[in-house]
mmCIF file of N, CA and C in Angstrom:
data_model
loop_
_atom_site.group_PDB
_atom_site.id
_atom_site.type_symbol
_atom_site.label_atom_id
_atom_site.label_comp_id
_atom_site.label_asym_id
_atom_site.label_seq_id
_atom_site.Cartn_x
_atom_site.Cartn_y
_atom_site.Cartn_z
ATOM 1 N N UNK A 1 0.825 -1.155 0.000
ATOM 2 C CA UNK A 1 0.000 0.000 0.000
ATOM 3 C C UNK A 1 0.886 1.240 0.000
ATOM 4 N N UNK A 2 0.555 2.003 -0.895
ATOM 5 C CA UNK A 2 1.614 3.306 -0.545
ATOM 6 C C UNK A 2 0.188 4.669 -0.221
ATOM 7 N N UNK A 3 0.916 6.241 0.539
ATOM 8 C CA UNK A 3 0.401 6.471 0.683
ATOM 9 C C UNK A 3 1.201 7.799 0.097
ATOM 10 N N UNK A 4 0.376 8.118 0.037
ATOM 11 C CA UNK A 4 0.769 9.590 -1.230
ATOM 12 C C UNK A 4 1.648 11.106 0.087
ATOM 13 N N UNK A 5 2.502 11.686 -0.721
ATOM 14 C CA UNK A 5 2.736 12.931 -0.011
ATOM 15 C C UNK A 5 1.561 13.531 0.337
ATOM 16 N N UNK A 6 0.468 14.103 -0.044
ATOM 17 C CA UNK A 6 -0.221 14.958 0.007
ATOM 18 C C UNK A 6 -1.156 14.501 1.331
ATOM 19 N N UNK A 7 -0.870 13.432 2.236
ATOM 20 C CA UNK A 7 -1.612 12.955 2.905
ATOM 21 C C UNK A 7 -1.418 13.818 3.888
ATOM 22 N N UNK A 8 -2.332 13.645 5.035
ATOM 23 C CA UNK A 8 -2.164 15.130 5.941
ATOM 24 C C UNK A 8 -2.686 14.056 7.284
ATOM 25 N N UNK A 9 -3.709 13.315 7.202
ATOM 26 C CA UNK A 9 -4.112 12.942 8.150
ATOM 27 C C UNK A 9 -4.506 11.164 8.040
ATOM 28 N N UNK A 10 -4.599 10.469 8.730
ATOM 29 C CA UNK A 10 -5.303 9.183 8.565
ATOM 30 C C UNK A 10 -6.765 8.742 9.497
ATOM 31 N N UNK A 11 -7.338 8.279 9.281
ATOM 32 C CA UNK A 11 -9.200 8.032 9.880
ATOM 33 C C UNK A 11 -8.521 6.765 10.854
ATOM 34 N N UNK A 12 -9.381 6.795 12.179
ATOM 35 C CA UNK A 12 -9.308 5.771 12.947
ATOM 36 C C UNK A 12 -9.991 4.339 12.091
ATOM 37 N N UNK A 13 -9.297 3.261 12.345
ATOM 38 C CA UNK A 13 -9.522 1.670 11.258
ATOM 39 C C UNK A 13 -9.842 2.474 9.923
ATOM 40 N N UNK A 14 -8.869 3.131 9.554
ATOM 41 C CA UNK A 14 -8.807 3.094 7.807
ATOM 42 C C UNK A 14 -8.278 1.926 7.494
ATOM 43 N N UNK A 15 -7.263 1.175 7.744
ATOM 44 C CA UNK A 15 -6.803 0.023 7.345
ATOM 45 C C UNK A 15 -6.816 -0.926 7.930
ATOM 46 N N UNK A 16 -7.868 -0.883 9.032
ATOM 47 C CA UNK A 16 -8.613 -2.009 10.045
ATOM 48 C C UNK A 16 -9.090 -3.180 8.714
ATOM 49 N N UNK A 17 -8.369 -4.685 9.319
ATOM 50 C CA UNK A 17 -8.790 -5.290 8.387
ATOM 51 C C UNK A 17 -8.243 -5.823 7.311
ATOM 52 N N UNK A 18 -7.019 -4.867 7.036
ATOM 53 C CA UNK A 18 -5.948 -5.252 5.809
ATOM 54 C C UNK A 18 -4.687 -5.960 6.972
ATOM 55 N N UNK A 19 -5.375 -6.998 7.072
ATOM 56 C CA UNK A 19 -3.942 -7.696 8.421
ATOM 57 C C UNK A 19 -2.946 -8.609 7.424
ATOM 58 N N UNK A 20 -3.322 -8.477 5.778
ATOM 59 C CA UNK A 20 -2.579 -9.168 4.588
ATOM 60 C C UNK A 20 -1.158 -8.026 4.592
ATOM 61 N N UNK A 21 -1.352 -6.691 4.724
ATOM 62 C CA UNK A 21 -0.302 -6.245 3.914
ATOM 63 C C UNK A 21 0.782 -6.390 4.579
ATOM 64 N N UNK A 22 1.714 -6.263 3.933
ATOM 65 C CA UNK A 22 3.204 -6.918 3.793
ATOM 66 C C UNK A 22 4.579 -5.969 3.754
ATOM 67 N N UNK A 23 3.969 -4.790 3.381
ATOM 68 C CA UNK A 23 4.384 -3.341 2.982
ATOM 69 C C UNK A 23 3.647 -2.033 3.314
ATOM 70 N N UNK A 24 4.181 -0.729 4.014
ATOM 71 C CA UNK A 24 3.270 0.607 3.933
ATOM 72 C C UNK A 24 4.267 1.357 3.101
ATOM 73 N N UNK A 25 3.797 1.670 2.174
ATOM 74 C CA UNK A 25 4.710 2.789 1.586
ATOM 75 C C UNK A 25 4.236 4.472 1.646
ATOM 76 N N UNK A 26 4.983 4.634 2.516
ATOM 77 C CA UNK A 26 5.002 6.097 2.966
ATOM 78 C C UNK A 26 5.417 7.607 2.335
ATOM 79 N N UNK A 27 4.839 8.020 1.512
ATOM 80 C CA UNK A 27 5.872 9.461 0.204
ATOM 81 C C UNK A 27 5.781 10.746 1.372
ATOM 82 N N UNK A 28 4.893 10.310 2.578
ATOM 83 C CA UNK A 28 4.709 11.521 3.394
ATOM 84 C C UNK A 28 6.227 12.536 4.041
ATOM 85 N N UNK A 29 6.536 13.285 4.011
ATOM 86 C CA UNK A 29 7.718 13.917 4.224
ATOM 87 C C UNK A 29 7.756 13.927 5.810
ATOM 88 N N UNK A 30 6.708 14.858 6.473
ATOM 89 C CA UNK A 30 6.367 15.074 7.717
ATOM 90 C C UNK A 30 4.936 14.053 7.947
ATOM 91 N N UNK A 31 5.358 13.159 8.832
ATOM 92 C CA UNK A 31 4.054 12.340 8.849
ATOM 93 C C UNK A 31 2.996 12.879 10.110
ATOM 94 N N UNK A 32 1.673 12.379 9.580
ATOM 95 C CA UNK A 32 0.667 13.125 10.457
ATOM 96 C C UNK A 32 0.584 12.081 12.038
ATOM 97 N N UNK A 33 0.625 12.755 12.932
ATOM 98 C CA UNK A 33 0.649 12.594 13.749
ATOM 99 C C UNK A 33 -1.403 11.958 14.670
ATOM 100 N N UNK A 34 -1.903 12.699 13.742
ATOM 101 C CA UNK A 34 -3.070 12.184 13.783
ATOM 102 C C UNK A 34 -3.661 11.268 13.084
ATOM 103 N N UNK A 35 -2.643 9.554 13.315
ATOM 104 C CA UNK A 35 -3.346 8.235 14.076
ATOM 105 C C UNK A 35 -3.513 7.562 14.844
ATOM 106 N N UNK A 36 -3.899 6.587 14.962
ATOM 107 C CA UNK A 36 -4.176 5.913 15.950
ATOM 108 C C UNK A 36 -4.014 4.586 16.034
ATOM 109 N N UNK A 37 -3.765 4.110 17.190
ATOM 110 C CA UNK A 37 -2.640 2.386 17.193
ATOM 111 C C UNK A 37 -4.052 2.054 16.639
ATOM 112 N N UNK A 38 -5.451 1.899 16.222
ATOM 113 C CA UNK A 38 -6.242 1.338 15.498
ATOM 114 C C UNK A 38 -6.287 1.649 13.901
ATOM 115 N N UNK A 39 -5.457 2.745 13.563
ATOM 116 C CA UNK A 39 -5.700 2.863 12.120
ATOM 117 C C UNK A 39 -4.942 1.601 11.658
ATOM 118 N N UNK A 40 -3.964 0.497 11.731
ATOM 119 C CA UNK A 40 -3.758 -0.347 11.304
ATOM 120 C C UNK A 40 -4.129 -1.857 12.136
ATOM 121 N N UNK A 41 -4.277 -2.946 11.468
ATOM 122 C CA UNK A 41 -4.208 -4.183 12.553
ATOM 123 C C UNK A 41 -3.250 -3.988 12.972
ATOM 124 N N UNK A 42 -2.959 -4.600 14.282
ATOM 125 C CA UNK A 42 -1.485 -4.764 15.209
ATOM 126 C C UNK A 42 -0.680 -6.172 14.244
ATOM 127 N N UNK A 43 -1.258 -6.800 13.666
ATOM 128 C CA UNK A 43 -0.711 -7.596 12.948
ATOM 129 C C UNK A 43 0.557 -6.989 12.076
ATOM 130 N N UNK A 44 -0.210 -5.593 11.038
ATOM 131 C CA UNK A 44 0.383 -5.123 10.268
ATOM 132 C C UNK A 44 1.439 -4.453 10.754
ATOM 133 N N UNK A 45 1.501 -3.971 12.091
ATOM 134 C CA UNK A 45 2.762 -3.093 13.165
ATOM 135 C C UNK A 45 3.641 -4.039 13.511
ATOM 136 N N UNK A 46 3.130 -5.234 13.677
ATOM 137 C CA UNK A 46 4.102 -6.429 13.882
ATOM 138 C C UNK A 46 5.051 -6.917 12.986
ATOM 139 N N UNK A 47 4.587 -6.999 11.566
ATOM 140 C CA UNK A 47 4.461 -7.812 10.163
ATOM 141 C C UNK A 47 5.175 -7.237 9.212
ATOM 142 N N UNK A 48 4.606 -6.223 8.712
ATOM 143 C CA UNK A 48 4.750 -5.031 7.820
ATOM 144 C C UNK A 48 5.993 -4.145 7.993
ATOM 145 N N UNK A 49 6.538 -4.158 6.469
ATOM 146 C CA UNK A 49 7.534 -3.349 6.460
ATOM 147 C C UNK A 49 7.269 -1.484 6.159
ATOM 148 N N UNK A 50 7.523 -0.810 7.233
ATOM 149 C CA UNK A 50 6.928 0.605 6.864
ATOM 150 C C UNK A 50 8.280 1.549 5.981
ATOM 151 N N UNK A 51 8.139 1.671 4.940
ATOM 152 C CA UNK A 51 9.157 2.251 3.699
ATOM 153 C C UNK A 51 8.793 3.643 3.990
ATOM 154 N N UNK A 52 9.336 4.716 4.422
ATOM 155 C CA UNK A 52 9.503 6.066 4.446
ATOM 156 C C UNK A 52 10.626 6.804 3.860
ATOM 157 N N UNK A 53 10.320 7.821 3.093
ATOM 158 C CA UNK A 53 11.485 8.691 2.563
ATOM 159 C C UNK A 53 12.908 8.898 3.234
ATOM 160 N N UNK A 54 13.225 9.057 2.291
ATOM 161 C CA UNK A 54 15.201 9.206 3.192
ATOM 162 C C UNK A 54 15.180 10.224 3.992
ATOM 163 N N UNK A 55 15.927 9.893 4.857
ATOM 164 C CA UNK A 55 15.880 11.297 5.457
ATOM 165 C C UNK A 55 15.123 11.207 6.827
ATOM 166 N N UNK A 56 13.975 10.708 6.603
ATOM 167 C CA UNK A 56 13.026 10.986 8.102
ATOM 168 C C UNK A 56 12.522 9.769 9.114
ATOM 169 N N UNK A 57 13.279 8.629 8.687
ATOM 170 C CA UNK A 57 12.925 7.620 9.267
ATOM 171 C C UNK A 57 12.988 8.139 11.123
ATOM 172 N N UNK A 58 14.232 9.302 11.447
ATOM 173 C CA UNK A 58 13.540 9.678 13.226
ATOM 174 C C UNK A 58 12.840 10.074 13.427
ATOM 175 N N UNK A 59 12.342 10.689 12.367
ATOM 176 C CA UNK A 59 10.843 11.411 12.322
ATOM 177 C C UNK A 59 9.667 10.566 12.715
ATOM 178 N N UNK A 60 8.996 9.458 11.678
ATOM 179 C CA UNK A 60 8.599 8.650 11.599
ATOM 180 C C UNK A 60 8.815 7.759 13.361
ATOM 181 N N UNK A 61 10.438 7.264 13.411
ATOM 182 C CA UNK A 61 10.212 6.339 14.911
ATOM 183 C C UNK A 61 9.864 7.197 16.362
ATOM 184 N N UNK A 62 10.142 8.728 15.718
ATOM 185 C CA UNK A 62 9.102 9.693 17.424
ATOM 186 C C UNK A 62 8.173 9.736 17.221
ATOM 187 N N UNK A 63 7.525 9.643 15.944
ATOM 188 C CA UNK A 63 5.727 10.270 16.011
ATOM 189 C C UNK A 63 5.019 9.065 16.404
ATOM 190 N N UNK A 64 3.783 9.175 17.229
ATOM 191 C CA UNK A 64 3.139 8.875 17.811
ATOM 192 C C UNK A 64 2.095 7.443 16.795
ATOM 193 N N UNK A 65 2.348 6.234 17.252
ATOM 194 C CA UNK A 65 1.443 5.172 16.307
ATOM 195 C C UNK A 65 2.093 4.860 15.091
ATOM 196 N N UNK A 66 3.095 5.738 14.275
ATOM 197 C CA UNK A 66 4.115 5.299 13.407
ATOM 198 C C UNK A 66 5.113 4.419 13.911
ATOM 199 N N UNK A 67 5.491 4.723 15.265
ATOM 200 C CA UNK A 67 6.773 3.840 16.308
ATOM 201 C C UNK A 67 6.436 2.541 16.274
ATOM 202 N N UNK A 68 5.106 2.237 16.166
ATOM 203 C CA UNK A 68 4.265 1.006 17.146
ATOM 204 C C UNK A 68 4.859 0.071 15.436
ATOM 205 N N UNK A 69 5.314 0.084 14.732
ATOM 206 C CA UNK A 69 5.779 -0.260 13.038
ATOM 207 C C UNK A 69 6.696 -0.954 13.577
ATOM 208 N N UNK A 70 7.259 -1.768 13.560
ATOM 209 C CA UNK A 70 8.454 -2.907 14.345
ATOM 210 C C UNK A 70 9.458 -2.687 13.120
ATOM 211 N N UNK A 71 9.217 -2.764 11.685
ATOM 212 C CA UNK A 71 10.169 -2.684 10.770
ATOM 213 C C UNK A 71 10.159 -1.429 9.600
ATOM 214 N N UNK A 72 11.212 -0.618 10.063
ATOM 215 C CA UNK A 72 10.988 0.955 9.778
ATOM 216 C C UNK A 72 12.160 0.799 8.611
ATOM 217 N N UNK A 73 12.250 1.242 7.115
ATOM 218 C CA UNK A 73 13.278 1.393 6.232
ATOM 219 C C UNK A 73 13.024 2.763 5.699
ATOM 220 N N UNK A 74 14.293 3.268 5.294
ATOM 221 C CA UNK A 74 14.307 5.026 4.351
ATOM 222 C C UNK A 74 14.280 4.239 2.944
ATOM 223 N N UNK A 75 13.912 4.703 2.312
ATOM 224 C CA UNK A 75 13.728 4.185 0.403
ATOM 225 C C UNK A 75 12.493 3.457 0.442
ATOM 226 N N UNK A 76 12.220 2.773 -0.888
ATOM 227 C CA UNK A 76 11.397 2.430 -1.424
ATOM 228 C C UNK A 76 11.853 0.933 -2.087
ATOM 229 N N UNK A 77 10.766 -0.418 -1.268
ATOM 230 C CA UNK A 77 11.437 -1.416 -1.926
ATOM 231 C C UNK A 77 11.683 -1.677 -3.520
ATOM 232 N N UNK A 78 12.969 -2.092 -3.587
ATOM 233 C CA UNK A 78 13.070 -2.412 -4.883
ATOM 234 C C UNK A 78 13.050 -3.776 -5.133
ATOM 235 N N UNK A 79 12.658 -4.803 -5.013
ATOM 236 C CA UNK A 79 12.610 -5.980 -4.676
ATOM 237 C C UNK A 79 13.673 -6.927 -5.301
ATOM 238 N N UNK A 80 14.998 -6.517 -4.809
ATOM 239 C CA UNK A 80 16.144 -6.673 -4.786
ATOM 240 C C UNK A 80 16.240 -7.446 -3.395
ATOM 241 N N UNK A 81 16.040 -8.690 -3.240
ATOM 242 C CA UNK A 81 16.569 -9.441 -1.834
ATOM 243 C C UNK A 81 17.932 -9.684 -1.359
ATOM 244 N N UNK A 82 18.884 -9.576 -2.235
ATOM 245 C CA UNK A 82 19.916 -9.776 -1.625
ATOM 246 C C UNK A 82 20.890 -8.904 -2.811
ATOM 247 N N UNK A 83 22.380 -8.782 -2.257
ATOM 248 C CA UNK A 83 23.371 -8.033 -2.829
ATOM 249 C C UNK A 83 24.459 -8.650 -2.677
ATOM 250 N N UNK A 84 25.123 -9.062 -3.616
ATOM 251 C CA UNK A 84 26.278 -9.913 -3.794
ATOM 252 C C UNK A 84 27.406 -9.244 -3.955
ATOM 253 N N UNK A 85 28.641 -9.502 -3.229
ATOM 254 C CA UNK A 85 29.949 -8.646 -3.782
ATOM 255 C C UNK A 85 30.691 -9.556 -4.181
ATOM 256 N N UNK A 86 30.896 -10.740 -4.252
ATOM 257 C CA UNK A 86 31.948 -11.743 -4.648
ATOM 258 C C UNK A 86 31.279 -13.109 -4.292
ATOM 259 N N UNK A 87 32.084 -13.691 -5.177
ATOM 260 C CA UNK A 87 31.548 -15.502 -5.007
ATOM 261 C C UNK A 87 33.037 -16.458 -4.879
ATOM 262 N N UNK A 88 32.513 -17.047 -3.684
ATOM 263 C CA UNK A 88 33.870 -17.948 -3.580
ATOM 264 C C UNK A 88 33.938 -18.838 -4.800
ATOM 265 N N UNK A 89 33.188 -19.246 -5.545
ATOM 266 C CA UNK A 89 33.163 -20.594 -6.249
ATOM 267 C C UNK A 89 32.782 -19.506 -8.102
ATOM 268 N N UNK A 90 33.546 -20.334 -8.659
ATOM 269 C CA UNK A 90 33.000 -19.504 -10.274
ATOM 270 C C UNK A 90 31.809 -19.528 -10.710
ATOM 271 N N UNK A 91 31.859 -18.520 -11.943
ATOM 272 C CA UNK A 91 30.186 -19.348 -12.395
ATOM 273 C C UNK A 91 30.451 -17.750 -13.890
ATOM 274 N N UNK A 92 29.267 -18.216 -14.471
ATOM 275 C CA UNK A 92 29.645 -17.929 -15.973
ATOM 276 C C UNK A 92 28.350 -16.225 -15.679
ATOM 277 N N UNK A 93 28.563 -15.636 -16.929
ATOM 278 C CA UNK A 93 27.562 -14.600 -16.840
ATOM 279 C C UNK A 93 27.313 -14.803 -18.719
ATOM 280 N N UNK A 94 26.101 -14.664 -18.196
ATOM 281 C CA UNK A 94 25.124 -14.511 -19.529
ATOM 282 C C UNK A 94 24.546 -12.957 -19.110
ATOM 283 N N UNK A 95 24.473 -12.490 -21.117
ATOM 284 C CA UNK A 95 23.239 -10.975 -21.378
ATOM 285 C C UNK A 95 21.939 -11.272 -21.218
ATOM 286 N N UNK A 96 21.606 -10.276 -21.430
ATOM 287 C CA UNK A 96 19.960 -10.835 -21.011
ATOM 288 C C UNK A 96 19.037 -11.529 -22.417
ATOM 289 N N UNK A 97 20.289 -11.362 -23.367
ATOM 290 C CA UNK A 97 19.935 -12.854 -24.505
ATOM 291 C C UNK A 97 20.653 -14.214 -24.412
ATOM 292 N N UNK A 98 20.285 -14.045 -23.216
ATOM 293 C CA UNK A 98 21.042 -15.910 -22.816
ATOM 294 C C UNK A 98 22.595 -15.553 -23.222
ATOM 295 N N UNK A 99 23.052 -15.308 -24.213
ATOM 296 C CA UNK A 99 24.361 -15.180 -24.466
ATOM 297 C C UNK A 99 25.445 -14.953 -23.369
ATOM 298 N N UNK A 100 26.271 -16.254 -23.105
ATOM 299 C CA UNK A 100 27.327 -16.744 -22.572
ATOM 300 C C UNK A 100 28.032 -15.435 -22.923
ATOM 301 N N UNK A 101 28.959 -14.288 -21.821
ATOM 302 C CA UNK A 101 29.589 -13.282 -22.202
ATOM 303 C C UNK A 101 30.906 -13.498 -21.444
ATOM 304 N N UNK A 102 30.745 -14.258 -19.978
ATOM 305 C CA UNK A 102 32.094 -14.700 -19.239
ATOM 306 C C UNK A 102 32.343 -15.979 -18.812
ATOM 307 N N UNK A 103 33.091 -16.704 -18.751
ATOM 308 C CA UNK A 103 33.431 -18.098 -17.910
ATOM 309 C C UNK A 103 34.495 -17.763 -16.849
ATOM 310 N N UNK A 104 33.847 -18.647 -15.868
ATOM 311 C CA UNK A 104 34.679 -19.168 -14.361
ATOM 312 C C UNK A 104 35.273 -17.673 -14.065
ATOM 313 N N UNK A 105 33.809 -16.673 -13.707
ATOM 314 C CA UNK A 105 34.112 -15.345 -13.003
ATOM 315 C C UNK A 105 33.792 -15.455 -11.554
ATOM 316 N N UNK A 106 35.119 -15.248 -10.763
ATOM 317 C CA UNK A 106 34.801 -15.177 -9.607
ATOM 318 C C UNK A 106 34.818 -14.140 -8.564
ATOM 319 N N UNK A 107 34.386 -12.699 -9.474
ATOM 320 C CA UNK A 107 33.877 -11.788 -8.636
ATOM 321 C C UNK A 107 32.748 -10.549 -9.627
ATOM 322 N N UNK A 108 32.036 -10.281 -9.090
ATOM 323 C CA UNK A 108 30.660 -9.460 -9.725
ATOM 324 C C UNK A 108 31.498 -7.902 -10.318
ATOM 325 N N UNK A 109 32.899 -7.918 -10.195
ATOM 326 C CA UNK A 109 33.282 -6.360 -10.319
ATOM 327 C C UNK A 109 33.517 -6.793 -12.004
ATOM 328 N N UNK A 110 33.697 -5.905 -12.745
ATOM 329 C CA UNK A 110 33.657 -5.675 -14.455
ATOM 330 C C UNK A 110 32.340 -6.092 -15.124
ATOM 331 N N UNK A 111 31.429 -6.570 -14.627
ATOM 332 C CA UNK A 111 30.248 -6.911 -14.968
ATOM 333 C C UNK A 111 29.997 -5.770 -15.840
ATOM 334 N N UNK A 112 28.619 -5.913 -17.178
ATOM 335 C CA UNK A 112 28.829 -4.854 -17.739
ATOM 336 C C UNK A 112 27.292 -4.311 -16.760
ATOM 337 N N UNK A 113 27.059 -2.636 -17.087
ATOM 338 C CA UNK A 113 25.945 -2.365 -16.495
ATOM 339 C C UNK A 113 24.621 -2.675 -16.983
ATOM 340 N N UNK A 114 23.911 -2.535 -16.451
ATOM 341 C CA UNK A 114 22.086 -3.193 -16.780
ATOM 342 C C UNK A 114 21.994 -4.806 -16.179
ATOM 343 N N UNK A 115 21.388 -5.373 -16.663
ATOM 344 C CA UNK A 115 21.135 -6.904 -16.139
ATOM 345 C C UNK A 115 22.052 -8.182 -16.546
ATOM 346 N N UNK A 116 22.809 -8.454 -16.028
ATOM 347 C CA UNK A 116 23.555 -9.805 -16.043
ATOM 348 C C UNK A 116 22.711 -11.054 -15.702
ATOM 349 N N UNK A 117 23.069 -11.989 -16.045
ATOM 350 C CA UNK A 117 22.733 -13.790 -15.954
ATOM 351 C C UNK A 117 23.439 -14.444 -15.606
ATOM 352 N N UNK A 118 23.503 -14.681 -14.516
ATOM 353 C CA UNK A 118 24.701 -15.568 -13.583
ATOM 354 C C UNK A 118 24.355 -16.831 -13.212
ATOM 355 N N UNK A 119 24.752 -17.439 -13.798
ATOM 356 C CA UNK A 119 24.839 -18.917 -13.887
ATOM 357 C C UNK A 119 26.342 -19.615 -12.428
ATOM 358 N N UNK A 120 25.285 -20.235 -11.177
ATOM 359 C CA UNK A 120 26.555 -20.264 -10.280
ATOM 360 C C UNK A 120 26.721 -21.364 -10.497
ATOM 361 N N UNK A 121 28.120 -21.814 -9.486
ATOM 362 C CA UNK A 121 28.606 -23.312 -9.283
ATOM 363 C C UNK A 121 27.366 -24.132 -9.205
ATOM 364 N N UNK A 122 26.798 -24.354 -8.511
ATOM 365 C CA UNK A 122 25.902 -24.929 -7.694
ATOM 366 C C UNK A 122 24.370 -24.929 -8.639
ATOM 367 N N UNK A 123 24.652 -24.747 -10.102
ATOM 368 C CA UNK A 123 23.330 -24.517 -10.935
ATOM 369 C C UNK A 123 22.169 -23.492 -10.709
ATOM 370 N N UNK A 124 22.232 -22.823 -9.734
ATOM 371 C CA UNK A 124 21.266 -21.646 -9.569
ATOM 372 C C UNK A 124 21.225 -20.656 -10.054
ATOM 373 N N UNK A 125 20.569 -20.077 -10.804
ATOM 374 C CA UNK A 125 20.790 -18.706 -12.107
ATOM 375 C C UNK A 125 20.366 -17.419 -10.897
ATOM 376 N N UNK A 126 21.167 -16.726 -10.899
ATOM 377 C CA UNK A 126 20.561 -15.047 -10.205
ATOM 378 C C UNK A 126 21.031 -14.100 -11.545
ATOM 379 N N UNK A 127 19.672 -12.844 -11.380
ATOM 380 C CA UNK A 127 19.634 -11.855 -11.950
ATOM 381 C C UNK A 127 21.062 -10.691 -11.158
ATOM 382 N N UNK A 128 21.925 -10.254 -12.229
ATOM 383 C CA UNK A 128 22.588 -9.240 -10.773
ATOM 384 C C UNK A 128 22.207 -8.054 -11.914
ATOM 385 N N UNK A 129 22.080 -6.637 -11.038
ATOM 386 C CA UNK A 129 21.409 -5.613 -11.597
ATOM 387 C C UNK A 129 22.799 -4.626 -11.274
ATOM 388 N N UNK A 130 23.760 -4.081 -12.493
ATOM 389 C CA UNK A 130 25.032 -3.330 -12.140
ATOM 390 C C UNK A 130 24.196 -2.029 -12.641
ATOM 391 N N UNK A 131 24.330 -1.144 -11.869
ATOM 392 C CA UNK A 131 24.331 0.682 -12.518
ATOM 393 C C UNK A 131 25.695 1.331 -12.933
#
């Protein structure tokens, strides 16, 4: 769920009920201080990852019912789970036309930028994303 900058305030159980979500995405700069530990299930304060702009995540863990959020991040997921800097064991890189471009590379640095195909020791293909 994201919730737009322009938000100013939230309604007591606005999101009473959504005990599914998984994510709050927050664009609010200064967050409103007027909610309430009922505007979300306690599930979702438990559960839920709350994504807030850079910058204000102390903002966010003093204000009042935002704190009660157990898992507080600055950015916006990119659903990037993990980040690799090196591999003990080789493994080949393919373009994103299958095309074989390296053999028995055993570190992610010269990669070219945009999306690589990494083919590891161990047969498991990961996407690595270089800028």
């Amino acid at each position: 769920m994201i919730l737009g900058d322009e938000v100013t305030s939230i309604g007591y159980y606005a999101f009473s009920g959504c005990s599914g979500l998984t994510s709050v995405i927050s664009k609010i700069v200064n967050p409103p201080s007027y909610i309430n530990i009922s505007t979300f299930d306690r599930s979702v304060y438990d559960n839920a990852t709350l994504w807030v702009p850079a910058g204000t995540i102390d903002k966010y863990k003093n204000t009042s019912c935002w704190n009660y959020f157990k898992n507080i991040k600055e950015g916006e997921p990119t659903g990037i789970s993990t980040v690799m800097t090196t591999s003990e064991k080789p493994f080949d890189v393919y373009d994103i036309n299958g095309r074989k471009v390296r053999s028995q590379v055993t570190s992610f640095e010269g990669l070219s930028k945009g999306i690589n195909i990494v083919k590891m020791s161990d047969g498991s293909t990961r996407k690595v994303m270089v800028k």
